[in-house]
Amino acid sequence: MDERPAAARGHRRPVRWDLFCRVVDNYGDAGFCWRLARQLAHEHGLQVRLWIDDLTTLRALQSGASAGSSCDGVRIEAWIDDDPRLVAPAPDEIADVVVGALACTLPDGYRAAMAVRRPVWIDLEYLSAEGWVPSHHGLPSPKPDGLVEYFFFPGFDAATGGLLREADLLARHDAFDASARAAFLASIGVALPADTPLASLFCYADAPAVALLDAFAARDEGWRVLVPAGVAPATAGHPVALAVPFVPQADYDRLLWSCSLNFVRGEESFVRALWSQRPMVWQAYRQAEDAHLPKVRAFVDRWCASALPGPAAAAALAGIEAAWNATAEAPPGAGPASCASPLSLPLSLPLSLPLSLPLSLPTALDALIEALPALRVAATRWARAQAAHPDLAARLVRFATDKLY
Ligand code: TRH
């Protein structure tokens, strides 16, 4: 492949980008789009409009975000169906690149005007570590009016769209020293001896959060678990829990870096936890018929195959992922927070834990804590190696430039 910049390859540069975001629920849609929009503006010098249908959710992540204003280099627009700029835009109001984030459907009027303007049109999909992703990434979907929509899949290897990562992320991580950590923790109201083992908890309402905190409490290291406001309300008052504010998105990395273990969920916090170089446990967004479990399995397999934590730590990660993502309807005989559907591991790994049997959450947590040193080394190895590859925003810009008509 010709690796020269687009201009050197004689391509014109797509400068105006429209990013459409429908907030289905939670924070992930807005969080992913906001991070991408800022990066396209900051690092690629693009003119980005973020059309979003739920500004309240965006404001939880970025204070001051309001419709019709510029924030952090991005023009924020309220996606309102009867906005004349969406109902009947002039062709030259259509951007050079139009991104329907997370498979959202574009507004009809805007979509009709695209037939004249002929922008690059990208359906930016959900992240998955599953094996089918590389063969679907970049596929065209030709339309009757001659436009082509391209599927762009985030992912974990070179044949996918990659993962979002700001250019300075690892440098900011490395500069986050003990005094920066103490200052950050103080800013969110955490005043504890510096050697207190800390975890953070971001999970869905159906996670066995109280059982997890009970399992931490049963250990003797004095673990404390930071629980952002609005997350796992049933843990309020638990002796291990420490209530902290739901921090702005720009501070969430610092929360992850302050802990030696992070529980995350969805896709956006999951990717940030991967870059945090700390061991983490992921709760996938639950789907009908347990369709999320193959995603968890694929992630564990892929991560262990590239991070190389060693067999015992890999087994510990698989065990906690299985226990934490188990469905509420456990099989007869299994405890409430046990592994209903054991996850597979790469066949090359000799297992040290009996993963064919359901693991209780306390057993899985004990094994995980034992494995933390190995997982931390592996997490750092994984992040350093991955950071050598272009991130999602860079791959997206390159992809769009190559597809210009
Ligand atoms: O909020 P989520 O559960 O979002 C989910 C997923 O994206 C899922 O795939 C999608 O289909 C569903 O929504 C509709 O989890 P996620 O993706 O981790 O997004 C959380 C965002 O919130 C992320 O940008 C980090 C941010 N965050 C903060 O900014 N401050 C905080 O204190 C916390 C806990 C999170």
Short mmCIF file of C-alpha atoms and ligand atoms in Angstrom, two decimals:
data_model
loop_
_atom_site.label_atom_id
_atom_site.label_comp_id
_atom_site.label_asym_id
_atom_site.label_seq_id
_atom_site.Cartn_x
_atom_site.Cartn_y
_atom_site.Cartn_z
CA MET A 1 0.00 0.00 0.00
CA ASP A 2 1.19 3.52 -0.78
CA GLU A 3 1.86 4.97 2.68
CA ARG A 4 2.48 8.56 1.54
CA PRO A 5 0.16 11.30 2.85
CA ALA A 6 -2.96 11.93 0.79
CA ALA A 7 -1.64 15.20 -0.66
CA ALA A 8 1.54 13.49 -1.90
CA ARG A 9 -0.62 10.86 -3.58
CA GLY A 10 -2.43 13.60 -5.47
CA HIS A 11 -5.66 13.36 -3.45
CA ARG A 12 -7.67 16.38 -2.45
CA ARG A 13 -8.21 16.52 1.29
CA PRO A 14 -11.72 16.10 2.72
CA VAL A 15 -11.89 19.00 5.20
CA ARG A 16 -15.56 19.34 6.15
CA TRP A 17 -16.92 16.47 8.21
CA ASP A 18 -20.46 15.92 9.49
CA LEU A 19 -20.78 13.34 12.23
CA PHE A 20 -24.32 12.17 13.10
CA CYS A 21 -24.93 10.68 16.55
CA ARG A 22 -28.20 9.28 17.90
CA VAL A 23 -28.04 8.53 21.61
CA VAL A 24 -29.74 5.18 22.08
CA ASP A 25 -29.15 5.06 25.81
CA ASN A 26 -26.31 5.45 28.30
CA TYR A 27 -23.20 7.48 27.56
CA GLY A 28 -21.33 5.41 25.01
CA ASP A 29 -22.76 6.83 21.79
CA ALA A 30 -22.18 10.43 22.83
CA GLY A 31 -18.85 9.59 24.46
CA PHE A 32 -17.43 7.85 21.40
CA CYS A 33 -18.64 10.55 18.97
CA TRP A 34 -17.44 13.39 21.14
CA ARG A 35 -13.97 11.90 21.49
CA LEU A 36 -13.74 11.20 17.77
CA ALA A 37 -15.01 14.68 16.81
CA ARG A 38 -12.47 16.41 19.04
CA GLN A 39 -9.65 14.32 17.69
CA LEU A 40 -10.60 14.94 14.06
CA ALA A 41 -10.57 18.67 14.79
CA HIS A 42 -7.43 18.81 16.96
CA GLU A 43 -5.13 16.31 15.37
CA HIS A 44 -6.27 16.42 11.75
CA GLY A 45 -7.25 20.08 11.43
CA LEU A 46 -10.73 19.21 10.12
CA GLN A 47 -13.91 21.29 10.31
CA VAL A 48 -16.21 19.02 12.26
CA ARG A 49 -19.91 19.38 12.97
CA LEU A 50 -21.31 16.95 15.53
CA TRP A 51 -25.07 16.51 15.02
CA ILE A 52 -26.37 14.95 18.21
CA ASP A 53 -29.95 14.33 19.33
CA ASP A 54 -29.30 14.38 23.10
CA LEU A 55 -27.33 17.33 24.40
CA THR A 56 -28.08 16.48 28.02
CA THR A 57 -26.04 13.30 27.74
CA LEU A 58 -23.24 15.12 25.97
CA ARG A 59 -23.19 17.76 28.73
CA ALA A 60 -22.65 15.03 31.35
CA LEU A 61 -19.37 14.29 29.58
CA GLN A 62 -18.43 17.82 28.55
CA SER A 63 -19.74 20.79 30.48
CA GLY A 64 -20.69 23.77 28.37
CA ALA A 65 -21.60 21.73 25.30
CA SER A 66 -24.50 23.54 23.70
CA ALA A 67 -26.20 23.62 20.33
CA GLY A 68 -24.92 26.11 17.79
CA SER A 69 -21.66 26.69 19.64
CA SER A 70 -18.09 25.59 19.16
CA CYS A 71 -16.57 23.57 21.96
CA ASP A 72 -13.02 22.28 21.92
CA GLY A 73 -12.77 22.96 18.19
CA VAL A 74 -15.99 21.11 17.29
CA ARG A 75 -19.20 22.72 16.11
CA ILE A 76 -22.05 21.16 18.07
CA GLU A 77 -25.46 21.04 16.41
CA ALA A 78 -28.74 19.74 17.85
CA TRP A 79 -30.03 16.96 15.59
CA ILE A 80 -33.66 18.06 15.37
CA ASP A 81 -35.66 16.43 12.60
CA ASP A 82 -37.27 19.66 11.35
CA ASP A 83 -34.03 21.68 11.23
CA PRO A 84 -34.09 23.24 7.71
CA ARG A 85 -30.40 22.39 7.32
CA LEU A 86 -31.39 18.74 7.58
CA VAL A 87 -34.78 18.85 5.86
CA ALA A 88 -33.71 20.60 2.65
CA PRO A 89 -30.04 21.51 2.67
CA ALA A 90 -28.42 23.06 -0.39
CA PRO A 91 -25.90 20.62 -1.85
CA ASP A 92 -22.99 22.81 -0.82
CA GLU A 93 -24.14 22.54 2.82
CA ILE A 94 -23.32 18.85 2.71
CA ALA A 95 -19.91 18.01 4.15
CA ASP A 96 -17.04 16.31 2.29
CA VAL A 97 -17.36 13.31 4.60
CA VAL A 98 -20.59 12.22 6.24
CA VAL A 99 -20.37 9.74 9.11
CA GLY A 100 -23.40 7.93 10.50
CA ALA A 101 -22.01 6.92 13.87
CA LEU A 102 -22.88 3.56 15.38
CA ALA A 103 -25.09 2.61 12.45
CA CYS A 104 -27.54 5.49 12.81
CA THR A 105 -29.82 6.40 9.87
CA LEU A 106 -29.15 9.82 8.34
CA PRO A 107 -31.94 12.44 8.12
CA ASP A 108 -33.97 11.97 4.89
CA GLY A 109 -33.53 15.48 3.48
CA TYR A 110 -29.82 15.53 4.15
CA ARG A 111 -29.47 12.07 2.66
CA ALA A 112 -31.31 13.18 -0.50
CA ALA A 113 -29.00 16.17 -0.95
CA MET A 114 -26.00 13.86 -0.66
CA ALA A 115 -26.92 12.38 -4.03
CA VAL A 116 -26.01 15.70 -5.65
CA ARG A 117 -23.01 16.63 -3.52
CA ARG A 118 -21.61 13.06 -3.46
CA PRO A 119 -19.65 13.12 -0.19
CA VAL A 120 -17.76 10.15 1.19
CA TRP A 121 -20.37 8.31 3.27
CA ILE A 122 -19.30 6.14 6.17
CA ASP A 123 -21.29 3.92 8.48
CA LEU A 124 -19.11 3.84 11.60
CA GLU A 125 -19.93 0.62 13.42
CA TYR A 126 -19.61 -0.85 16.90
CA LEU A 127 -16.37 -2.29 18.24
CA SER A 128 -15.89 -6.03 18.38
CA ALA A 129 -12.88 -8.31 18.71
CA GLU A 130 -14.66 -11.10 16.83
CA GLY A 131 -12.99 -12.82 13.90
CA TRP A 132 -15.49 -11.65 11.26
CA VAL A 133 -14.60 -7.96 11.70
CA PRO A 134 -11.58 -7.69 9.34
CA SER A 135 -13.49 -9.21 6.42
CA HIS A 136 -16.38 -6.75 6.88
CA HIS A 137 -14.32 -3.63 7.50
CA GLY A 138 -14.32 -1.27 4.52
CA LEU A 139 -17.01 -3.09 2.55
CA PRO A 140 -19.05 -0.89 0.18
CA SER A 141 -22.83 -0.79 0.09
CA PRO A 142 -23.82 0.76 -3.30
CA LYS A 143 -27.15 2.63 -3.36
CA PRO A 144 -29.63 3.04 -6.24
CA ASP A 145 -28.76 6.74 -6.61
CA GLY A 146 -25.11 5.95 -7.23
CA LEU A 147 -23.82 6.77 -3.76
CA VAL A 148 -21.79 4.23 -1.86
CA GLU A 149 -21.95 3.78 1.89
CA TYR A 150 -18.81 2.23 3.38
CA PHE A 151 -18.74 0.15 6.54
CA PHE A 152 -15.98 1.14 8.92
CA PHE A 153 -15.43 -1.24 11.82
CA PRO A 154 -13.31 -0.37 14.87
CA GLY A 155 -11.19 -3.31 15.89
CA PHE A 156 -8.04 -4.75 17.31
CA ASP A 157 -5.81 -5.45 14.34
CA ALA A 158 -4.32 -3.87 11.26
CA ALA A 159 -7.15 -5.02 8.96
CA THR A 160 -9.79 -3.13 10.97
CA GLY A 161 -10.52 0.51 11.76
CA GLY A 162 -8.51 0.38 15.00
CA LEU A 163 -9.21 2.01 18.36
CA LEU A 164 -9.52 5.67 19.26
CA ARG A 165 -6.36 6.99 20.89
CA GLU A 166 -5.25 10.60 21.14
CA ALA A 167 -1.68 11.22 19.97
CA ASP A 168 -0.57 12.39 23.42
CA LEU A 169 -2.44 9.78 25.48
CA LEU A 170 0.50 7.62 26.49
CA ALA A 171 2.65 10.66 27.25
CA ARG A 172 -0.11 12.04 29.50
CA HIS A 173 -0.35 8.65 31.18
CA ASP A 174 3.39 8.58 31.79
CA ALA A 175 3.36 12.09 33.27
CA PHE A 176 0.65 11.11 35.77
CA ASP A 177 2.93 10.62 38.76
CA ALA A 178 2.20 10.13 42.46
CA SER A 179 1.60 13.82 43.12
CA ALA A 180 -0.70 14.18 40.10
CA ARG A 181 -2.59 11.13 41.35
CA ALA A 182 -2.92 12.54 44.86
CA ALA A 183 -4.12 15.89 43.48
CA PHE A 184 -6.66 14.22 41.21
CA LEU A 185 -8.01 11.98 43.96
CA ALA A 186 -8.29 14.98 46.30
CA SER A 187 -10.21 16.85 43.59
CA ILE A 188 -12.89 14.13 43.60
CA GLY A 189 -13.01 13.96 47.38
CA VAL A 190 -10.86 10.86 47.94
CA ALA A 191 -8.54 11.25 50.92
CA LEU A 192 -6.87 7.92 51.68
CA PRO A 193 -3.33 6.77 52.44
CA ALA A 194 -1.45 6.59 49.12
CA ASP A 195 -0.94 2.82 49.41
CA THR A 196 -4.65 1.97 49.76
CA PRO A 197 -5.47 -0.48 46.95
CA LEU A 198 -8.06 1.20 44.73
CA ALA A 199 -10.46 -0.15 42.12
CA SER A 200 -13.07 1.71 40.12
CA LEU A 201 -16.52 0.41 39.27
CA PHE A 202 -18.49 1.34 36.15
CA CYS A 203 -21.07 -1.33 35.38
CA TYR A 204 -24.66 -1.92 34.30
CA ALA A 205 -27.57 -2.15 36.74
CA ASP A 206 -27.71 -5.95 36.46
CA ALA A 207 -24.08 -6.52 37.47
CA PRO A 208 -23.57 -8.33 40.80
CA ALA A 209 -22.00 -5.16 42.22
CA VAL A 210 -22.78 -5.76 45.90
CA ALA A 211 -21.47 -9.33 45.65
CA LEU A 212 -18.28 -7.92 44.14
CA LEU A 213 -17.83 -5.42 46.96
CA ASP A 214 -18.50 -8.19 49.50
CA ALA A 215 -15.74 -10.20 47.83
CA PHE A 216 -13.35 -7.25 48.10
CA ALA A 217 -14.35 -6.80 51.75
CA ALA A 218 -13.57 -10.44 52.49
CA ARG A 219 -9.93 -9.89 51.58
CA ASP A 220 -7.43 -8.33 53.95
CA GLU A 221 -5.62 -5.79 51.75
CA GLY A 222 -8.07 -2.99 52.56
CA TRP A 223 -9.40 -2.47 49.04
CA ARG A 224 -11.63 0.54 48.39
CA VAL A 225 -13.79 0.82 45.28
CA LEU A 226 -14.56 4.18 43.68
CA VAL A 227 -18.16 4.27 42.46
CA PRO A 228 -19.11 7.25 40.26
CA ALA A 229 -22.47 8.91 40.95
CA GLY A 230 -25.36 7.13 39.28
CA VAL A 231 -23.50 3.82 38.96
CA ALA A 232 -24.54 0.79 41.05
CA PRO A 233 -26.76 2.67 43.54
CA ALA A 234 -27.19 -0.55 45.58
CA THR A 235 -23.56 -0.22 46.70
CA ALA A 236 -24.21 3.08 48.52
CA GLY A 237 -23.10 2.78 52.12
CA HIS A 238 -21.14 -0.44 51.53
CA PRO A 239 -17.97 -0.24 53.68
CA VAL A 240 -15.74 -0.83 50.65
CA ALA A 241 -17.49 1.67 48.35
CA LEU A 242 -16.37 5.27 48.01
CA ALA A 243 -18.85 7.50 46.22
CA VAL A 244 -17.16 9.87 43.75
CA PRO A 245 -18.66 12.27 41.22
CA PHE A 246 -19.36 11.19 37.65
CA VAL A 247 -16.32 12.99 36.25
CA PRO A 248 -16.11 14.82 32.90
CA GLN A 249 -14.88 12.62 30.08
CA ALA A 250 -11.54 14.43 30.03
CA ASP A 251 -10.96 13.32 33.65
CA TYR A 252 -12.08 9.72 33.27
CA ASP A 253 -8.59 8.59 32.21
CA ARG A 254 -7.19 10.04 35.44
CA LEU A 255 -9.74 8.04 37.42
CA LEU A 256 -8.60 4.85 35.65
CA TRP A 257 -4.91 5.68 36.09
CA SER A 258 -5.47 6.25 39.83
CA CYS A 259 -6.64 2.67 40.34
CA SER A 260 -4.85 -0.64 40.16
CA LEU A 261 -7.94 -2.41 38.82
CA ASN A 262 -10.87 -1.03 36.83
CA PHE A 263 -14.31 -2.45 36.10
CA VAL A 264 -15.65 -0.88 32.89
CA ARG A 265 -18.59 -1.40 30.56
CA GLY A 266 -19.89 -0.77 27.04
CA GLU A 267 -17.24 0.23 24.52
CA GLU A 268 -15.86 3.66 25.29
CA SER A 269 -14.74 3.12 28.89
CA PHE A 270 -13.56 -0.36 27.81
CA VAL A 271 -11.14 1.14 25.28
CA ARG A 272 -9.95 3.78 27.75
CA ALA A 273 -9.30 1.04 30.31
CA LEU A 274 -7.27 -0.87 27.74
CA TRP A 275 -5.09 2.19 27.17
CA SER A 276 -4.81 2.82 30.94
CA GLN A 277 -2.21 0.06 31.28
CA ARG A 278 -4.05 -1.24 34.32
CA PRO A 279 -5.76 -4.63 34.66
CA MET A 280 -9.44 -4.32 33.87
CA VAL A 281 -12.66 -6.29 33.81
CA TRP A 282 -15.18 -5.55 31.07
CA GLN A 283 -18.94 -5.87 31.32
CA ALA A 284 -20.36 -6.03 27.79
CA TYR A 285 -23.65 -4.31 26.95
CA ARG A 286 -26.12 -7.15 27.43
CA GLN A 287 -27.90 -8.38 24.30
CA ALA A 288 -30.79 -10.73 23.69
CA GLU A 289 -29.97 -14.45 23.73
CA ASP A 290 -26.58 -13.69 25.30
CA ALA A 291 -25.27 -12.37 21.98
CA HIS A 292 -22.77 -10.29 23.97
CA LEU A 293 -20.96 -13.34 25.38
CA PRO A 294 -19.10 -14.22 22.15
CA LYS A 295 -17.81 -10.63 22.18
CA VAL A 296 -16.42 -11.06 25.67
CA ARG A 297 -14.91 -14.41 24.71
CA ALA A 298 -13.37 -12.93 21.55
CA PHE A 299 -11.89 -10.06 23.53
CA VAL A 300 -10.32 -12.31 26.18
CA ASP A 301 -8.87 -14.61 23.54
CA ARG A 302 -7.51 -11.79 21.40
CA TRP A 303 -6.12 -9.76 24.28
CA CYS A 304 -4.38 -12.74 25.88
CA ALA A 305 -2.92 -13.78 22.53
CA SER A 306 -1.28 -10.39 22.06
CA ALA A 307 -0.65 -9.19 25.65
CA LEU A 308 0.76 -12.58 26.74
CA PRO A 309 -0.08 -12.39 30.46
CA GLY A 310 0.87 -16.05 31.00
CA PRO A 311 -1.47 -19.00 31.50
CA ALA A 312 -2.48 -18.39 35.14
CA ALA A 313 -3.24 -14.70 34.61
CA ALA A 314 -5.08 -15.47 31.36
CA ALA A 315 -7.19 -18.02 33.20
CA ALA A 316 -7.87 -15.50 35.98
CA LEU A 317 -9.02 -12.91 33.45
CA ALA A 318 -11.27 -15.42 31.70
CA GLY A 319 -12.69 -16.51 35.05
CA ILE A 320 -13.62 -13.03 36.26
CA GLU A 321 -15.00 -12.06 32.83
CA ALA A 322 -17.23 -15.13 32.88
CA ALA A 323 -18.44 -14.51 36.43
CA TRP A 324 -18.97 -10.77 35.89
CA ASN A 325 -20.85 -11.18 32.60
CA ALA A 326 -22.90 -14.20 33.69
CA THR A 327 -26.61 -13.98 33.03
CA ALA A 328 -28.93 -13.54 35.98
CA GLU A 329 -30.50 -16.92 35.14
CA ALA A 330 -27.68 -19.11 36.38
CA PRO A 331 -28.06 -22.89 35.95
CA PRO A 332 -29.43 -24.89 38.88
CA GLY A 333 -26.82 -25.35 41.57
CA ALA A 334 -24.71 -22.38 40.53
CA GLY A 335 -24.59 -19.43 42.94
CA PRO A 336 -26.17 -16.10 42.01
CA ALA A 337 -22.93 -14.58 40.79
CA SER A 338 -21.40 -17.54 39.12
CA CYS A 339 -20.27 -18.40 35.64
CA ALA A 340 -23.25 -19.67 33.68
CA SER A 341 -21.37 -19.82 30.41
CA PRO A 342 -17.63 -20.38 30.79
CA LEU A 343 -15.50 -18.47 28.34
CA SER A 344 -13.00 -20.23 26.14
CA LEU A 345 -9.32 -19.43 26.17
CA PRO A 346 -6.75 -19.82 23.40
CA LEU A 347 -6.18 -23.55 23.14
CA SER A 348 -2.44 -23.06 23.47
CA LEU A 349 -2.82 -21.85 27.07
CA PRO A 350 -2.53 -24.56 29.70
CA LEU A 351 -5.32 -23.68 32.11
CA SER A 352 -4.59 -23.52 35.80
CA LEU A 353 -8.19 -22.91 36.83
CA PRO A 354 -11.07 -25.35 36.36
CA LEU A 355 -12.94 -23.16 33.87
CA SER A 356 -15.22 -25.96 32.87
CA LEU A 357 -16.87 -25.55 36.28
CA PRO A 358 -18.77 -22.41 37.27
CA LEU A 359 -16.63 -19.99 39.27
CA SER A 360 -18.16 -17.99 42.08
CA LEU A 361 -17.44 -14.26 41.96
CA PRO A 362 -15.30 -14.35 45.15
CA THR A 363 -13.21 -17.22 43.76
CA ALA A 364 -12.80 -15.39 40.46
CA LEU A 365 -11.84 -12.16 42.24
CA ASP A 366 -9.28 -13.94 44.43
CA ALA A 367 -7.62 -15.41 41.33
CA LEU A 368 -7.71 -12.04 39.60
CA ILE A 369 -6.07 -10.22 42.50
CA GLU A 370 -3.39 -12.88 42.62
CA ALA A 371 -2.79 -12.27 38.92
CA LEU A 372 -2.74 -8.46 39.08
CA PRO A 373 1.06 -8.06 38.82
CA ALA A 374 1.23 -10.24 35.69
CA LEU A 375 -1.84 -8.56 34.19
CA ARG A 376 -0.38 -5.12 34.81
CA VAL A 377 2.83 -6.00 32.96
CA ALA A 378 0.79 -7.49 30.12
CA ALA A 379 -1.54 -4.47 29.99
CA THR A 380 1.45 -2.18 29.60
CA ARG A 381 2.96 -4.43 26.95
CA TRP A 382 -0.34 -4.50 25.05
CA ALA A 383 -0.81 -0.72 25.13
CA ARG A 384 2.77 0.07 24.09
CA ALA A 385 2.61 -2.37 21.19
CA GLN A 386 -0.83 -1.20 20.02
CA ALA A 387 0.17 2.44 20.18
CA ALA A 388 2.72 1.81 17.43
CA HIS A 389 -0.20 1.43 14.99
CA PRO A 390 -2.42 4.24 13.65
CA ASP A 391 -5.46 4.95 15.77
CA LEU A 392 -9.08 4.96 14.61
CA ALA A 393 -9.24 8.67 13.76
CA ALA A 394 -6.10 8.48 11.61
CA ARG A 395 -7.38 5.35 9.84
CA LEU A 396 -10.75 7.00 9.26
CA VAL A 397 -9.19 10.12 7.72
CA ARG A 398 -7.00 7.98 5.49
CA PHE A 399 -9.96 5.79 4.51
CA ALA A 400 -12.16 8.79 3.66
CA THR A 401 -9.42 10.46 1.66
CA ASP A 402 -8.93 7.31 -0.39
CA LYS A 403 -12.66 7.14 -1.13
CA LEU A 404 -13.11 10.71 -2.39
CA TYR A 405 -14.89 10.74 -5.73
O1 TRH B 1 -22.51 4.30 28.83
P1 TRH B 1 -22.21 3.00 28.21
O2 TRH B 1 -22.86 1.84 28.80
O3 TRH B 1 -22.53 3.06 26.68
C1 TRH B 1 -23.13 1.96 26.00
C2 TRH B 1 -22.18 1.33 25.06
O4 TRH B 1 -21.46 2.23 24.26
C3 TRH B 1 -22.93 0.37 24.17
O5 TRH B 1 -22.10 -0.23 23.25
C4 TRH B 1 -24.03 1.09 23.49
O6 TRH B 1 -24.71 0.27 22.62
C5 TRH B 1 -24.97 1.60 24.54
O7 TRH B 1 -24.28 2.48 25.39
C6 TRH B 1 -26.14 2.29 23.96
O8 TRH B 1 -20.64 2.73 28.31
P2 TRH B 1 -19.38 3.34 27.55
O9 TRH B 1 -19.43 2.98 26.11
O10 TRH B 1 -18.21 2.91 28.30
O11 TRH B 1 -19.50 4.90 27.66
C7 TRH B 1 -19.33 5.57 28.87
C8 TRH B 1 -18.75 6.94 28.67
O12 TRH B 1 -18.86 7.67 29.88
C9 TRH B 1 -17.27 6.95 28.30
O13 TRH B 1 -17.01 7.97 27.36
C10 TRH B 1 -16.57 7.27 29.61
C11 TRH B 1 -17.58 8.22 30.21
N1 TRH B 1 -17.51 8.42 31.66
C12 TRH B 1 -17.16 9.68 32.13
O14 TRH B 1 -16.90 10.59 31.33
N2 TRH B 1 -17.11 9.90 33.47
C13 TRH B 1 -17.37 8.92 34.37
O15 TRH B 1 -17.30 9.19 35.60
C14 TRH B 1 -17.71 7.62 33.88
C15 TRH B 1 -18.00 6.51 34.86
C16 TRH B 1 -17.77 7.41 32.52
#
